[in-house]
Amino acid sequence: MKVAIGSDHGGLQIKEEIKALMDELGIEYEDVGCECTDSVDYPDYALPVCEKVVSNEVDRGILICGTGIGMSIAANKVKGIRCALAHDTFSAKATREHNDTNVLAMGERIVGPGLARDIAKVWLETEFEGGRHARRVDKVMAIENV
Ligand code: RB5
């Protein structure tokens, strides 16, 4: 699996934590930034991560900002993206099993590094269940063409 990861200034520390996790798990990743604590705009990092996902350059994306909300809103504007904002491990697992989410968003002002790590780990390791959930995901994706 290959992952694209990005954050704004508000998600920098969690981004480093998740990169360390992926190093441990042997998951290849590409960091699109940001690299410094100067104030930046989260859509500038959400878009490149999502473009890499929809072009199949990577399998999944992870986005972190202060709340995770801006990143998740921006990501879900990109055709082909199903982004979940998850701040607990139950949701992270369920959104892979039921929604086949291809992008995970988290907020550094909401979760600490330990919980963010657990959320990312379960999200990265959980497979989509398919079956009835595939029908529902297909219906969600069809909304893009309405
Ligand atoms: C930046 O101040 C903050 O607005 C951003 O990190 C994020 O929380 C937006 O949703």
PDB file of C-alpha atoms and ligand atoms in Angstrom:
ATOM      1  CA  MET A   1       0.000   0.000   0.000  1.00  0.00           C
ATOM      2  CA  LYS A   2       1.135   3.558  -0.742  1.00  0.00           C
ATOM      3  CA  VAL A   3      -0.284   6.588   1.075  1.00  0.00           C
ATOM      4  CA  ALA A   4      -0.191  10.326   0.383  1.00  0.00           C
ATOM      5  CA  ILE A   5      -0.193  12.455   3.535  1.00  0.00           C
ATOM      6  CA  GLY A   6      -0.615  16.191   4.005  1.00  0.00           C
ATOM      7  CA  SER A   7      -1.374  18.740   6.686  1.00  0.00           C
ATOM      8  CA  ASP A   8      -1.600  22.447   7.271  1.00  0.00           C
ATOM      9  CA  HIS A   9       0.342  24.169  10.079  1.00  0.00           C
ATOM     10  CA  GLY A  10      -2.324  22.993  12.549  1.00  0.00           C
ATOM     11  CA  GLY A  11      -1.685  19.325  11.815  1.00  0.00           C
ATOM     12  CA  LEU A  12       2.081  19.191  11.509  1.00  0.00           C
ATOM     13  CA  GLN A  13       2.839  17.209  14.677  1.00  0.00           C
ATOM     14  CA  ILE A  14       0.239  14.527  14.016  1.00  0.00           C
ATOM     15  CA  LYS A  15       1.509  14.250  10.438  1.00  0.00           C
ATOM     16  CA  GLU A  16       4.968  13.395  11.790  1.00  0.00           C
ATOM     17  CA  GLU A  17       3.436  10.889  14.219  1.00  0.00           C
ATOM     18  CA  ILE A  18       1.534   9.131  11.416  1.00  0.00           C
ATOM     19  CA  LYS A  19       4.640   9.071   9.209  1.00  0.00           C
ATOM     20  CA  ALA A  20       6.521   7.341  12.067  1.00  0.00           C
ATOM     21  CA  LEU A  21       3.643   4.846  12.342  1.00  0.00           C
ATOM     22  CA  MET A  22       3.792   4.117   8.612  1.00  0.00           C
ATOM     23  CA  ASP A  23       7.578   3.644   8.858  1.00  0.00           C
ATOM     24  CA  GLU A  24       6.944   1.041  11.564  1.00  0.00           C
ATOM     25  CA  LEU A  25       4.218  -0.669   9.524  1.00  0.00           C
ATOM     26  CA  GLY A  26       6.381  -0.702   6.387  1.00  0.00           C
ATOM     27  CA  ILE A  27       3.870   1.452   4.488  1.00  0.00           C
ATOM     28  CA  GLU A  28       5.312   3.599   1.712  1.00  0.00           C
ATOM     29  CA  TYR A  29       4.155   7.238   1.784  1.00  0.00           C
ATOM     30  CA  GLU A  30       4.544  10.559   0.067  1.00  0.00           C
ATOM     31  CA  ASP A  31       4.399  13.740   2.164  1.00  0.00           C
ATOM     32  CA  VAL A  32       2.976  16.684   0.182  1.00  0.00           C
ATOM     33  CA  GLY A  33       3.635  19.142   3.034  1.00  0.00           C
ATOM     34  CA  CYS A  34       3.319  21.510   4.715  1.00  0.00           C
ATOM     35  CA  GLU A  35       6.792  21.634   6.184  1.00  0.00           C
ATOM     36  CA  CYS A  36       6.718  24.608   8.537  1.00  0.00           C
ATOM     37  CA  THR A  37       4.617  26.187  11.269  1.00  0.00           C
ATOM     38  CA  ASP A  38       3.808  29.307   9.201  1.00  0.00           C
ATOM     39  CA  SER A  39       0.092  29.733   8.579  1.00  0.00           C
ATOM     40  CA  VAL A  40      -0.942  28.022   5.333  1.00  0.00           C
ATOM     41  CA  ASP A  41      -4.254  27.134   3.663  1.00  0.00           C
ATOM     42  CA  TYR A  42      -5.497  23.553   4.146  1.00  0.00           C
ATOM     43  CA  PRO A  43      -7.071  23.182   0.635  1.00  0.00           C
ATOM     44  CA  ASP A  44      -3.562  23.609  -0.839  1.00  0.00           C
ATOM     45  CA  TYR A  45      -2.612  20.296   0.794  1.00  0.00           C
ATOM     46  CA  ALA A  46      -5.954  18.479   0.563  1.00  0.00           C
ATOM     47  CA  LEU A  47      -6.051  18.762  -3.239  1.00  0.00           C
ATOM     48  CA  PRO A  48      -2.635  17.216  -4.072  1.00  0.00           C
ATOM     49  CA  VAL A  49      -3.275  14.309  -1.696  1.00  0.00           C
ATOM     50  CA  CYS A  50      -6.701  13.663  -3.260  1.00  0.00           C
ATOM     51  CA  GLU A  51      -5.358  14.003  -6.809  1.00  0.00           C
ATOM     52  CA  LYS A  52      -2.799  11.302  -6.055  1.00  0.00           C
ATOM     53  CA  VAL A  53      -5.576   9.032  -4.749  1.00  0.00           C
ATOM     54  CA  VAL A  54      -7.966   9.466  -7.686  1.00  0.00           C
ATOM     55  CA  SER A  55      -5.139   9.075 -10.229  1.00  0.00           C
ATOM     56  CA  ASN A  56      -4.133   5.808  -8.475  1.00  0.00           C
ATOM     57  CA  GLU A  57      -0.637   7.171  -7.854  1.00  0.00           C
ATOM     58  CA  VAL A  58      -1.317   6.123  -4.249  1.00  0.00           C
ATOM     59  CA  ASP A  59      -3.930   3.858  -2.672  1.00  0.00           C
ATOM     60  CA  ARG A  60      -5.086   6.116   0.161  1.00  0.00           C
ATOM     61  CA  GLY A  61      -4.687   9.589   1.627  1.00  0.00           C
ATOM     62  CA  ILE A  62      -4.389  11.017   5.144  1.00  0.00           C
ATOM     63  CA  LEU A  63      -5.054  14.700   5.912  1.00  0.00           C
ATOM     64  CA  ILE A  64      -4.581  16.568   9.179  1.00  0.00           C
ATOM     65  CA  CYS A  65      -5.498  20.149  10.103  1.00  0.00           C
ATOM     66  CA  GLY A  66      -6.545  21.807  13.347  1.00  0.00           C
ATOM     67  CA  THR A  67     -10.004  20.262  13.429  1.00  0.00           C
ATOM     68  CA  GLY A  68      -9.905  17.920  10.428  1.00  0.00           C
ATOM     69  CA  ILE A  69     -13.105  19.596   9.250  1.00  0.00           C
ATOM     70  CA  GLY A  70     -11.623  21.864   6.587  1.00  0.00           C
ATOM     71  CA  MET A  71      -9.538  19.030   5.191  1.00  0.00           C
ATOM     72  CA  SER A  72     -12.526  16.665   5.048  1.00  0.00           C
ATOM     73  CA  ILE A  73     -14.755  19.270   3.368  1.00  0.00           C
ATOM     74  CA  ALA A  74     -12.074  20.026   0.762  1.00  0.00           C
ATOM     75  CA  ALA A  75     -11.314  16.339   0.138  1.00  0.00           C
ATOM     76  CA  ASN A  76     -14.955  15.422  -0.397  1.00  0.00           C
ATOM     77  CA  LYS A  77     -15.199  18.040  -3.181  1.00  0.00           C
ATOM     78  CA  VAL A  78     -12.819  15.946  -5.291  1.00  0.00           C
ATOM     79  CA  LYS A  79     -14.556  13.424  -7.566  1.00  0.00           C
ATOM     80  CA  GLY A  80     -13.765   9.889  -6.491  1.00  0.00           C
ATOM     81  CA  ILE A  81     -12.872  10.789  -2.903  1.00  0.00           C
ATOM     82  CA  ARG A  82     -14.679   9.367   0.098  1.00  0.00           C
ATOM     83  CA  CYS A  83     -13.103  11.129   3.067  1.00  0.00           C
ATOM     84  CA  ALA A  84     -13.975  10.298   6.673  1.00  0.00           C
ATOM     85  CA  LEU A  85     -13.314  12.654   9.558  1.00  0.00           C
ATOM     86  CA  ALA A  86     -12.623  10.212  12.397  1.00  0.00           C
ATOM     87  CA  HIS A  87     -11.621  10.956  15.964  1.00  0.00           C
ATOM     88  CA  ASP A  88     -12.230   7.511  17.450  1.00  0.00           C
ATOM     89  CA  THR A  89     -11.117   4.015  16.492  1.00  0.00           C
ATOM     90  CA  PHE A  90     -14.666   2.627  16.174  1.00  0.00           C
ATOM     91  CA  SER A  91     -15.489   5.155  13.429  1.00  0.00           C
ATOM     92  CA  ALA A  92     -12.121   4.605  11.737  1.00  0.00           C
ATOM     93  CA  LYS A  93     -12.764   0.853  11.516  1.00  0.00           C
ATOM     94  CA  ALA A  94     -16.416   1.212  10.514  1.00  0.00           C
ATOM     95  CA  THR A  95     -15.724   3.753   7.800  1.00  0.00           C
ATOM     96  CA  ARG A  96     -13.314   1.369   6.101  1.00  0.00           C
ATOM     97  CA  GLU A  97     -15.672  -1.623   6.481  1.00  0.00           C
ATOM     98  CA  HIS A  98     -18.842   0.199   5.426  1.00  0.00           C
ATOM     99  CA  ASN A  99     -17.876   3.279   3.394  1.00  0.00           C
ATOM    100  CA  ASP A 100     -14.627   2.136   1.745  1.00  0.00           C
ATOM    101  CA  THR A 101     -13.160   5.548   2.553  1.00  0.00           C
ATOM    102  CA  ASN A 102     -10.013   6.333   0.626  1.00  0.00           C
ATOM    103  CA  VAL A 103      -9.022   9.405   2.657  1.00  0.00           C
ATOM    104  CA  LEU A 104      -8.860   9.848   6.445  1.00  0.00           C
ATOM    105  CA  ALA A 105      -9.010  13.312   8.050  1.00  0.00           C
ATOM    106  CA  MET A 106      -8.127  14.123  11.654  1.00  0.00           C
ATOM    107  CA  GLY A 107      -7.799  17.265  13.767  1.00  0.00           C
ATOM    108  CA  GLU A 108      -4.690  17.868  15.850  1.00  0.00           C
ATOM    109  CA  ARG A 109      -6.610  20.195  18.180  1.00  0.00           C
ATOM    110  CA  ILE A 110      -9.076  17.342  18.868  1.00  0.00           C
ATOM    111  CA  VAL A 111      -6.943  14.227  19.325  1.00  0.00           C
ATOM    112  CA  GLY A 112      -3.522  13.692  20.838  1.00  0.00           C
ATOM    113  CA  PRO A 113      -0.717  11.842  19.080  1.00  0.00           C
ATOM    114  CA  GLY A 114      -1.430   8.472  20.729  1.00  0.00           C
ATOM    115  CA  LEU A 115      -5.088   8.351  19.729  1.00  0.00           C
ATOM    116  CA  ALA A 116      -4.339   9.727  16.242  1.00  0.00           C
ATOM    117  CA  ARG A 117      -1.867   6.897  15.800  1.00  0.00           C
ATOM    118  CA  ASP A 118      -4.411   4.254  16.863  1.00  0.00           C
ATOM    119  CA  ILE A 119      -7.058   5.777  14.562  1.00  0.00           C
ATOM    120  CA  ALA A 120      -4.697   5.802  11.578  1.00  0.00           C
ATOM    121  CA  LYS A 121      -3.481   2.249  12.287  1.00  0.00           C
ATOM    122  CA  VAL A 122      -6.953   0.727  12.397  1.00  0.00           C
ATOM    123  CA  TRP A 123      -8.028   2.731   9.328  1.00  0.00           C
ATOM    124  CA  LEU A 124      -4.958   1.606   7.359  1.00  0.00           C
ATOM    125  CA  GLU A 125      -5.373  -2.044   8.365  1.00  0.00           C
ATOM    126  CA  THR A 126      -9.120  -2.500   7.921  1.00  0.00           C
ATOM    127  CA  GLU A 127     -10.566  -3.891   4.681  1.00  0.00           C
ATOM    128  CA  PHE A 128     -13.847  -2.898   3.006  1.00  0.00           C
ATOM    129  CA  GLU A 129     -16.569  -5.504   3.672  1.00  0.00           C
ATOM    130  CA  GLY A 130     -18.261  -5.109   0.272  1.00  0.00           C
ATOM    131  CA  GLY A 131     -21.654  -6.839  -0.116  1.00  0.00           C
ATOM    132  CA  ARG A 132     -24.577  -4.591   0.802  1.00  0.00           C
ATOM    133  CA  HIS A 133     -22.115  -1.806   1.606  1.00  0.00           C
ATOM    134  CA  ALA A 134     -20.827  -1.821  -1.981  1.00  0.00           C
ATOM    135  CA  ARG A 135     -24.343  -1.077  -3.245  1.00  0.00           C
ATOM    136  CA  ARG A 136     -24.575   1.887  -0.864  1.00  0.00           C
ATOM    137  CA  VAL A 137     -21.144   3.203  -1.758  1.00  0.00           C
ATOM    138  CA  ASP A 138     -22.107   2.968  -5.456  1.00  0.00           C
ATOM    139  CA  LYS A 139     -25.209   5.053  -4.710  1.00  0.00           C
ATOM    140  CA  VAL A 140     -23.100   7.646  -2.880  1.00  0.00           C
ATOM    141  CA  MET A 141     -20.682   7.886  -5.789  1.00  0.00           C
ATOM    142  CA  ALA A 142     -23.564   8.213  -8.280  1.00  0.00           C
ATOM    143  CA  ILE A 143     -24.493  11.485  -6.536  1.00  0.00           C
ATOM    144  CA  GLU A 144     -21.339  12.972  -8.122  1.00  0.00           C
ATOM    145  CA  ASN A 145     -23.109  12.750 -11.503  1.00  0.00           C
ATOM    146  CA  VAL A 146     -26.449  14.278 -10.454  1.00  0.00           C
TER     147      VAL A 146
HETATM  148  C1  RB5 B   1      -6.311  26.814  10.777  1.00  0.00           C
HETATM  149  O1  RB5 B   1      -6.337  27.831  11.703  1.00  0.00           O
HETATM  150  C2  RB5 B   1      -7.565  25.959  10.899  1.00  0.00           C
HETATM  151  O2  RB5 B   1      -8.665  26.691  10.466  1.00  0.00           O
HETATM  152  C3  RB5 B   1      -7.415  24.675  10.140  1.00  0.00           C
HETATM  153  O3  RB5 B   1      -6.327  23.967  10.611  1.00  0.00           O
HETATM  154  C4  RB5 B   1      -8.586  23.728  10.208  1.00  0.00           C
HETATM  155  O4  RB5 B   1      -8.977  23.499  11.521  1.00  0.00           O
HETATM  156  C5  RB5 B   1      -9.718  24.052   9.325  1.00  0.00           C
HETATM  157  O5  RB5 B   1     -10.729  23.351   9.269  1.00  0.00           O
END
